[in-house]
Coordinates of C-alpha atoms in Angstrom, one line a residue:
X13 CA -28.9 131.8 -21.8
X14 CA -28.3 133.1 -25.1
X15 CA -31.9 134.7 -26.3
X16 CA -33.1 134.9 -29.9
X17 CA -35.8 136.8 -31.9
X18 CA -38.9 135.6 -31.0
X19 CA -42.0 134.0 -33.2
X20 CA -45.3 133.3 -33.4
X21 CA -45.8 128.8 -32.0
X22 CA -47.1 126.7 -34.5
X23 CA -50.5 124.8 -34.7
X24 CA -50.2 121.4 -32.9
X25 CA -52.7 119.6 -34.9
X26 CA -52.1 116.0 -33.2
X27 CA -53.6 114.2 -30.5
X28 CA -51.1 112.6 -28.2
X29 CA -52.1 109.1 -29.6
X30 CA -53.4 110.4 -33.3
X31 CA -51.1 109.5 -36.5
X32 CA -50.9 112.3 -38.8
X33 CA -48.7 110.2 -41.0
X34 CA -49.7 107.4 -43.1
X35 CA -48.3 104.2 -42.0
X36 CA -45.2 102.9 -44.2
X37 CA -45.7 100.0 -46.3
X38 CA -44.4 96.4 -44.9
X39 CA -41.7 95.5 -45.1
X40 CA -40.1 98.9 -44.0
X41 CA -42.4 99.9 -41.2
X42 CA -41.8 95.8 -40.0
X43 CA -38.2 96.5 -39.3
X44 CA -37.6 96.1 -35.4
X45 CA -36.2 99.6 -34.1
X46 CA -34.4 99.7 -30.5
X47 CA -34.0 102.8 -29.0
X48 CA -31.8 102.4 -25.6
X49 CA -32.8 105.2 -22.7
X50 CA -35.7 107.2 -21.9
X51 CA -34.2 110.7 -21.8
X52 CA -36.1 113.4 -24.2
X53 CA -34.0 112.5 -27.5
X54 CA -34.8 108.8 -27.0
X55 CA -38.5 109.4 -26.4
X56 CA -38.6 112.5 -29.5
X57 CA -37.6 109.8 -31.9
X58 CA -39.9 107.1 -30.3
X59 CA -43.0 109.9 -30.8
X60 CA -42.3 110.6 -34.0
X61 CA -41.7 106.9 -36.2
X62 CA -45.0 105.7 -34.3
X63 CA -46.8 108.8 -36.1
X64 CA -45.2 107.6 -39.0
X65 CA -46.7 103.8 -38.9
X66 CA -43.3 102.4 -36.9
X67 CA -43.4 100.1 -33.5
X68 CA -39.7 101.7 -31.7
X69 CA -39.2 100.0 -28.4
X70 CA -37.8 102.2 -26.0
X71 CA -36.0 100.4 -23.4
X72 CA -34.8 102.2 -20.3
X73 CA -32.2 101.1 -16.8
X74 CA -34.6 102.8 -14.2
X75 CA -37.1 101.2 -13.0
X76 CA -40.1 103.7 -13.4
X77 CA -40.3 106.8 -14.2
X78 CA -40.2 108.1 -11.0
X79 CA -37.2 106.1 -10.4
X80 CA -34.6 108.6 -9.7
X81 CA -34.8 112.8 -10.2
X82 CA -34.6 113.9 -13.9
X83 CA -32.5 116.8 -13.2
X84 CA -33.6 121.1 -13.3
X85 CA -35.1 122.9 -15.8
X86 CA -34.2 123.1 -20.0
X87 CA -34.9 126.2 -22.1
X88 CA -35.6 125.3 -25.6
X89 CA -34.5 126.8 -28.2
X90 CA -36.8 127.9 -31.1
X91 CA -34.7 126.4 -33.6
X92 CA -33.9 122.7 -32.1
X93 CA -35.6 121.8 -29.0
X94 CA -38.8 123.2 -30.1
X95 CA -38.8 122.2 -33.9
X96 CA -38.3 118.7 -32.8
X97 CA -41.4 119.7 -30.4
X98 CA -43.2 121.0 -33.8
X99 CA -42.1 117.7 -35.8
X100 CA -43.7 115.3 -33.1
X101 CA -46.8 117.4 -32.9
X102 CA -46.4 118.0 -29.7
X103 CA -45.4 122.2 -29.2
X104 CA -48.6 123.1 -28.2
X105 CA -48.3 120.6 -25.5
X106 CA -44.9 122.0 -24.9
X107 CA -46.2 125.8 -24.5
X108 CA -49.4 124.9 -22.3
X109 CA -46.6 123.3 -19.6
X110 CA -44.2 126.3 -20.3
X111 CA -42.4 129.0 -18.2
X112 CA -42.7 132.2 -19.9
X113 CA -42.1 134.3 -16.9
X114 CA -38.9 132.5 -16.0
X115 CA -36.7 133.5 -18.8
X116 CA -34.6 135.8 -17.0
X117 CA -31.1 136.1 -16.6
X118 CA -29.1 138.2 -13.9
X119 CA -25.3 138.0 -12.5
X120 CA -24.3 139.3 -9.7
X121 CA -21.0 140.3 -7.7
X122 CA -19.6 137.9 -5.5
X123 CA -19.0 140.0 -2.7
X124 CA -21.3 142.5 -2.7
X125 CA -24.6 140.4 -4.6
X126 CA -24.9 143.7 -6.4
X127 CA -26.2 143.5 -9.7
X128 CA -23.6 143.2 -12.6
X129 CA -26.0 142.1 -15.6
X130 CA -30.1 141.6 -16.0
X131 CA -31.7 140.3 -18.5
X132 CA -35.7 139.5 -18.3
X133 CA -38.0 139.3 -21.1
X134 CA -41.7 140.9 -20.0
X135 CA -43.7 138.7 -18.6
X136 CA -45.5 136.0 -21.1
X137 CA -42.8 137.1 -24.0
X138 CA -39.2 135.5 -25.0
X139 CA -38.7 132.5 -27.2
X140 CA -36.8 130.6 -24.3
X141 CA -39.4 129.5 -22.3
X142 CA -38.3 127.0 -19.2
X143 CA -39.5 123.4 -18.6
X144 CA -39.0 121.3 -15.9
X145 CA -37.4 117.9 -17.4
X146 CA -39.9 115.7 -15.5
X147 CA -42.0 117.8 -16.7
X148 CA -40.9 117.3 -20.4
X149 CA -40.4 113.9 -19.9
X150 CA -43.9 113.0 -18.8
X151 CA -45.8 114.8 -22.0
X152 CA -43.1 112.8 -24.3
X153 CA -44.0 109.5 -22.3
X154 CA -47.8 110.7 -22.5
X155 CA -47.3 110.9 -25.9
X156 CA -46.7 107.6 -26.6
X157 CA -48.5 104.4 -27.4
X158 CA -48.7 102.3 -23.8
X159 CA -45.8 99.7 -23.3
X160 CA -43.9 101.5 -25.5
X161 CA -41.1 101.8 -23.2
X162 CA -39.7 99.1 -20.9
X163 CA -38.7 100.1 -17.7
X164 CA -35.8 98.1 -15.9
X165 CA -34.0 97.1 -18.6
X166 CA -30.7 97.8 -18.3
X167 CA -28.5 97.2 -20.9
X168 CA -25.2 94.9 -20.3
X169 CA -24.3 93.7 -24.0
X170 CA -24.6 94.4 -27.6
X171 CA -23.6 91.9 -30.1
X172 CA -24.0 91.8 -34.1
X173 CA -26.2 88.6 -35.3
X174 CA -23.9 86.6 -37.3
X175 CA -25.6 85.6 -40.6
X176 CA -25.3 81.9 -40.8
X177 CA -25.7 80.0 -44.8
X178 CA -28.6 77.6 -45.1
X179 CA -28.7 74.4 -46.9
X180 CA -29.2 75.1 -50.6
X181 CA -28.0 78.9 -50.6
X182 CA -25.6 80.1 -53.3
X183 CA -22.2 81.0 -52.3
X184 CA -21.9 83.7 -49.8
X185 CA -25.5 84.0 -49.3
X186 CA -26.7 84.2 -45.8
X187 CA -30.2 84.2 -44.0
X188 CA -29.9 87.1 -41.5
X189 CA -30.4 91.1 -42.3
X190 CA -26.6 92.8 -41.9
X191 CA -27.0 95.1 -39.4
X192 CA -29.2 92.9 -37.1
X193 CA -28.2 93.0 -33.0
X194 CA -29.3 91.4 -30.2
X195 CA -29.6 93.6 -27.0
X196 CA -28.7 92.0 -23.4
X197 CA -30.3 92.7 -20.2
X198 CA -29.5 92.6 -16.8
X199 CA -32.9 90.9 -15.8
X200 CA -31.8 88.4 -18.7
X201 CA -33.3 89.3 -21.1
X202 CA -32.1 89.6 -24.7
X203 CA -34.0 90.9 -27.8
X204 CA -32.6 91.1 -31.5
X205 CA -33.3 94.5 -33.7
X206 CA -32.4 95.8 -37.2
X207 CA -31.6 99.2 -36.1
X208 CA -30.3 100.2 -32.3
X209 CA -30.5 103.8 -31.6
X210 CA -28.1 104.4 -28.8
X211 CA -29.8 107.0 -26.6
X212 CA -28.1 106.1 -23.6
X213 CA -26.2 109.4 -22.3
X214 CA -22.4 110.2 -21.4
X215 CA -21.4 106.6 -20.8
X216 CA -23.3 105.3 -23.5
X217 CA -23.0 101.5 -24.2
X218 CA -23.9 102.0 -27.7
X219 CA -21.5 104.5 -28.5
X220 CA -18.6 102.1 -27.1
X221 CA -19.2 99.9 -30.2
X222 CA -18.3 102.6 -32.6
X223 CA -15.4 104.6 -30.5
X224 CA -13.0 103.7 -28.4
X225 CA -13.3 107.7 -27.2
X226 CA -14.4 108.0 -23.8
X227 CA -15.7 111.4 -21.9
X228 CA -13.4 113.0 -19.9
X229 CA -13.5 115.0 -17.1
X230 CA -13.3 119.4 -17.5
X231 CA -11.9 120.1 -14.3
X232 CA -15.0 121.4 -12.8
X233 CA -17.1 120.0 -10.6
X234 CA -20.8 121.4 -9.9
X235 CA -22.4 120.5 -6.3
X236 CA -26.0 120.6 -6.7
X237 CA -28.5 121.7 -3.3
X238 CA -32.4 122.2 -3.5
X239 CA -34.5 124.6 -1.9
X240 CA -38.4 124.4 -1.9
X241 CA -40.8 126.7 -1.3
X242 CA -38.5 129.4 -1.9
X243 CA -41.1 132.6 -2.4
X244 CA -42.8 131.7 1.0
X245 CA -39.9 130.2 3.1
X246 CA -36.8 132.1 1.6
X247 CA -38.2 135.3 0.3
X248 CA -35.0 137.1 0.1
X249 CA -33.4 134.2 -1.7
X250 CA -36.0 133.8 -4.1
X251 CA -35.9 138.0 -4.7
X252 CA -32.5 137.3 -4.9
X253 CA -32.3 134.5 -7.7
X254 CA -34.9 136.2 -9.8
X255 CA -37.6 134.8 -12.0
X256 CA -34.8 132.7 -14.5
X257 CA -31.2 132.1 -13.7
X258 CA -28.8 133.9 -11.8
X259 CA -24.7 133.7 -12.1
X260 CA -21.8 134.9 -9.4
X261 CA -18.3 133.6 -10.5
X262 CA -15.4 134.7 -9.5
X263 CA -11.5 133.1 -9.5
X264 CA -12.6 129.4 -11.0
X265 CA -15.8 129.2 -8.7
X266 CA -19.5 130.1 -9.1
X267 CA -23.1 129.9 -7.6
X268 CA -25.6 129.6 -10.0
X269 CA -29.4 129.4 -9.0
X270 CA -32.1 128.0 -11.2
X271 CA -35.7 128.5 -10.4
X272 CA -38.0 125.3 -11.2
X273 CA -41.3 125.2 -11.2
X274 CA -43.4 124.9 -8.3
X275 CA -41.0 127.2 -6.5
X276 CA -38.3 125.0 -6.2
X277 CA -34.6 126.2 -6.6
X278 CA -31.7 124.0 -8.1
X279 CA -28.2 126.1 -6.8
X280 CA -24.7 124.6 -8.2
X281 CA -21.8 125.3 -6.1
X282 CA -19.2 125.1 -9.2
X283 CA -15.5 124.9 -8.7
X284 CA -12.9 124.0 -10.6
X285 CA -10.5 121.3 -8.8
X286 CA -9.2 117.7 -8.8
X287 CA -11.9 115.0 -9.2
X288 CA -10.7 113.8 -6.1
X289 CA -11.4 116.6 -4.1
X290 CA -13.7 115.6 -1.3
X291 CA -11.3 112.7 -0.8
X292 CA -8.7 115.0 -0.6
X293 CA -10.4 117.1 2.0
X294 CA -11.6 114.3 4.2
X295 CA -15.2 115.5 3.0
X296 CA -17.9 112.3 3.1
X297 CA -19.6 113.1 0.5
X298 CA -22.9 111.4 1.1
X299 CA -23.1 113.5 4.7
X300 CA -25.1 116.7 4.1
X301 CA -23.5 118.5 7.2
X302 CA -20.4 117.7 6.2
X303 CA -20.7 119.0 2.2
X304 CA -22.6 122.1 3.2
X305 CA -19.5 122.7 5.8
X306 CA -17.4 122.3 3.3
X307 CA -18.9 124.2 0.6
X308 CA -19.6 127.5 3.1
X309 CA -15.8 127.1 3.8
X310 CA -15.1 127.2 -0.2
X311 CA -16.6 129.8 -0.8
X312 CA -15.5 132.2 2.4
X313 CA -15.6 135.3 1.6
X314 CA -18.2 135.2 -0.7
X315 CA -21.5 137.8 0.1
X316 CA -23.6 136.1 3.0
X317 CA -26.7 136.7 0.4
X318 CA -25.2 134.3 -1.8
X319 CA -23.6 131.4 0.7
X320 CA -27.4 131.5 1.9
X321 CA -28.1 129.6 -1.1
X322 CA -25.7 127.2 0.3
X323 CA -26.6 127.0 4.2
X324 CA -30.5 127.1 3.7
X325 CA -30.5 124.3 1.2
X326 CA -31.9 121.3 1.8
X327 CA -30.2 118.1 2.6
X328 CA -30.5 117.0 -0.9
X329 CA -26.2 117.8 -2.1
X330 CA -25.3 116.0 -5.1
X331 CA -21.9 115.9 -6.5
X332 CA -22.0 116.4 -10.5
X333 CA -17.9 116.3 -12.0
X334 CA -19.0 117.6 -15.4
X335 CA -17.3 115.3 -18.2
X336 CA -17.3 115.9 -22.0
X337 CA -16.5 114.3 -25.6
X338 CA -13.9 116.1 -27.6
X339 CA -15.5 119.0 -29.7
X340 CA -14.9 117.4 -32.8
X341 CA -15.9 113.7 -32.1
X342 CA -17.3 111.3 -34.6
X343 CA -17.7 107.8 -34.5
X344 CA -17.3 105.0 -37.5
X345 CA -20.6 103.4 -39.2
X346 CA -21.3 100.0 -38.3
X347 CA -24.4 98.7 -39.8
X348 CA -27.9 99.0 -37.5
X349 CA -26.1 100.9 -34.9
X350 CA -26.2 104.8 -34.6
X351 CA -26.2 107.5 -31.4
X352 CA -28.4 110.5 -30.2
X353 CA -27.8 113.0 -27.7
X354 CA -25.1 113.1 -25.3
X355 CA -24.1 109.4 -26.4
X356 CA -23.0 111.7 -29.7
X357 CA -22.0 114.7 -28.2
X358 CA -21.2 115.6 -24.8
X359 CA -20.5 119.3 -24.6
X360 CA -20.6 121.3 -21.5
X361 CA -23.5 122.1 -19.7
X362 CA -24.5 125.7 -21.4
X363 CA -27.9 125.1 -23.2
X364 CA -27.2 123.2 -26.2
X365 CA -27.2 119.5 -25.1
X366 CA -30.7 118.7 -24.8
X367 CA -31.7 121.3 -27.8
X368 CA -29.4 119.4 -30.0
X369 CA -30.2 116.0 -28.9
X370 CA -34.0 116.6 -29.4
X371 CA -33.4 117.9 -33.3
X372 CA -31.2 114.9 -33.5
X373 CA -33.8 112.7 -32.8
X374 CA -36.8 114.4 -34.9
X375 CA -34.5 114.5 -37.8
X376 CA -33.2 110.7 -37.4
X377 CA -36.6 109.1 -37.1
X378 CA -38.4 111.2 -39.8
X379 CA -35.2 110.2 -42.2
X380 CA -36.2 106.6 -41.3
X381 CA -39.7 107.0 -42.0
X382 CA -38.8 108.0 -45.5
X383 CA -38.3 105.2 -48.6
X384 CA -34.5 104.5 -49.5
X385 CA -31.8 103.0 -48.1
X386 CA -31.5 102.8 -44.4
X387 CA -28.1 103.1 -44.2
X388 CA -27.4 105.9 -46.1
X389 CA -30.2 107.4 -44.2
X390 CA -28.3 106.5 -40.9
X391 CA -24.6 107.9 -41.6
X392 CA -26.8 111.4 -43.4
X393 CA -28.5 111.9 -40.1
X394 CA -25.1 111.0 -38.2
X395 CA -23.2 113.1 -40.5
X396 CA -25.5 115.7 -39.6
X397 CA -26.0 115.3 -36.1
X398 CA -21.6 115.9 -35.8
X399 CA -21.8 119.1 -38.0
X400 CA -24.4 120.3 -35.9
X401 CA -21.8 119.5 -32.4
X402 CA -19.1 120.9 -34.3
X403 CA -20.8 124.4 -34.9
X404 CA -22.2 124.7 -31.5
X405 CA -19.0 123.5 -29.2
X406 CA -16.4 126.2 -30.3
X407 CA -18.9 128.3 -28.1
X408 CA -20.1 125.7 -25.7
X409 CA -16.4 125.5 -24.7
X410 CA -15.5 128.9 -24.8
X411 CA -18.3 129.7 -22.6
X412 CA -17.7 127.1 -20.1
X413 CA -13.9 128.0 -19.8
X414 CA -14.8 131.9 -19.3
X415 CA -16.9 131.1 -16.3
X416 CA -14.1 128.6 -14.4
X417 CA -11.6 131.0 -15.4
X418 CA -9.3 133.0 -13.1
X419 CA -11.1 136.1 -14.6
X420 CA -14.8 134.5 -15.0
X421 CA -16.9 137.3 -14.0
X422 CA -15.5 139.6 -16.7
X423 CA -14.8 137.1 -18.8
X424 CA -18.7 135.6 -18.7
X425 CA -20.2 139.4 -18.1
X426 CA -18.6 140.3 -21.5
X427 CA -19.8 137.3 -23.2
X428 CA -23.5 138.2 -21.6
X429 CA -23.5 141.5 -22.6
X430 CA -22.5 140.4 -26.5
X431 CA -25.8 138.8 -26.6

């Protein structure tokens, strides 16, 4: 969304299974690493401690990887997505899979559909490009060493091992590592680690041990509606949404559209109301006819160009209330536990989450791949990990407010033309 000077990609001198790293020396490399979800920060800090000699196990709810949809398409940023790219030897990988032409951004009127803002980097230039997630996801996952993940594990319990004093041992000596948890499963099974890296997302399991914080929700709500094939079956939609991402707010509402790859569309029919508000309408919100009804009565009014995004989607509507973490979160140190991604901050939906959750994770496992104290290494990479949040949410949130605002297409239409 917010473009920055562009640069020439770095060499990507790995192979996806290569090591490019010497491997640590027992008995570092030997401590058992748990890394709970699959999602791209989980599987970024799985890459890069087995290039550095580690064995991370990567366990994930879902039951494959085609388990459930990944969600759109990211734009990486030069500066966090794709350095974490560059530090698991992967960014050549990245740009071969890459969306150059898809980088534009355009906003148009509600009523009229008339062009307010444009935005498009030529063709094969920009430093945003766009990825599908299952896309991204599948070249981390190819990435990895086989097994590496474990698929249908869903997490139900974390407890600290108790150290227990054998026979013999001086006072206050005990035989088990501080910091040492066992995971819980669903399926029953239970596993014990000396670091846990809580990857797990908004309502992160982890992240309950060391906060008593919760997300909570903005007021907005997104609706999200596919359509496929958009250049061939919906060519004025598809002229109409552009090669990128196109905006219309106006008076706490917006349609945004997202091309994909493969010609595929995400639109998000965004409001801001009660969390409650299907309930309060009577809508069933697992009825297609009944959402897109609805929605087209929402946004009455609204140019018939745009609420064609709306009634020629498919029957794929999912309701998304968009939650977040407090700008300024943190959580306390307990030994062998730490978070990445949206398990450490949950900001709104404007760019930065997956960008920061990928550095996160580059910078936390090559920290742990590095001789000294695990601990200190932990709250350094946590400590940085929040300052990094912190910087980025004042305009996260001020971006997010400006487009659900009673004003939203001036408000966002400044903030677009500032950059």
């Amino acid at each position: 969304m917010f473009p920055t000077s562009s640069r020439q990609n770095s060499p990507d001198t790995s192979t996806s299974h290569s090591l490019r790293h010497s491997p640590r020396s027992a008995p570092q490399s030997a401590r058992r690493i748990a890394i709970v979800g699959a999602g791209p920060a989980g599987l970024v800090a799985a890459r890069i401690l087995q290039l550095r000699g580690f064995n991370p196990v990567v366990f994930e709810a879902e039951a494959s990887t085609s388990a459930r949809d990944q969600g759109g398409t990211l734009d990486l940023h030069v500066e966090t997505g794709q350095k974490a790219l560059e530090l698991a030897g992967l960014h050549d990988t990245f740009v071969s899979h890459a969306r150059y032409d898809d980088q534009g951004t355009r906003m148009l009127d509600y009523a009229s559909a008339q062009p307010l803002f444009e935005d498009s980097p030529p063709s094969g230039t920009g430093d945003r490009p766009e990825i599908d997630r299952r896309t991204l996801r599948d070249l981390l996952l190819a990435s990895l060493l086989p097994d590496t993940v474990r698929w249908g594990h869903k997490l139900v319990a974390v407890e600290p091992v108790e150290p227990v004093a054998t026979a013999g041992a001086a006072e206050g000596e005990r035989n088990a590592p501080i910091g040492q948890h066992v995971l819980r499963f669903a399926n029953g099974k239970e596993e014990t680690f000396d670091l846990v890296i809580g990857a797990d997302g908004a309502w992160s399991k982890i992240r309950a041990k060391l906060s008593d914080v919760v997300p909570v929700y903005t007021g907005v709500t997104f609706v999200e509606c596919w359509l496929d094939e958009v250049d061939t079956r919906h060519p004025e939609i598809a002229a109409l949404v552009g090669r990128g991402t196109m905006f219309s707010l106006h008076g706490n509402m917006g349609l945004i559209a997202q091309r994909n790859g493969g010609g595929h569309v995400r639109v998000y029919a965004a409001f801001r109301r009660p969390e409650n508000w299907a309930d309060a309408l009577g809508v069933n919100t697992q009825d297609p006819a009944q959402m897109r009804a609805a929605l087209l009565q929402g946004f009455a009014g609204w140019s018939p160009r745009l609420l064609a995004l709306i009634s020629s989607c498919l029957d794929v509507i999912v309701t998304r209330p968009i939650y977040t973490l407090p700008g300024d979160f943190g959580w306390r140190q307990v030994a062998g536990l730490t978070l990445l991604g949206d398990a450490a901050h949950l900001l709104p939906p404007v760019g930065f989450g997956v960008n920061l959750a990928m550095l996160d994770a580059a910078e936390l496992a090559t920290a742990l791949t590095l001789d000294g104290d695990w601990t200190v290494q932990v709250a350094q990479a946590a400590a940085a990990m929040k300052h990094r949040a912190n910087e980025a949410a004042p305009e996260g949130f001020a971006t997010f407010e400006a487009m659900f605002s009673k004003d939203s297409a001036e408000a966002f239409l400044q903030i677009m033309q500032s950059h």
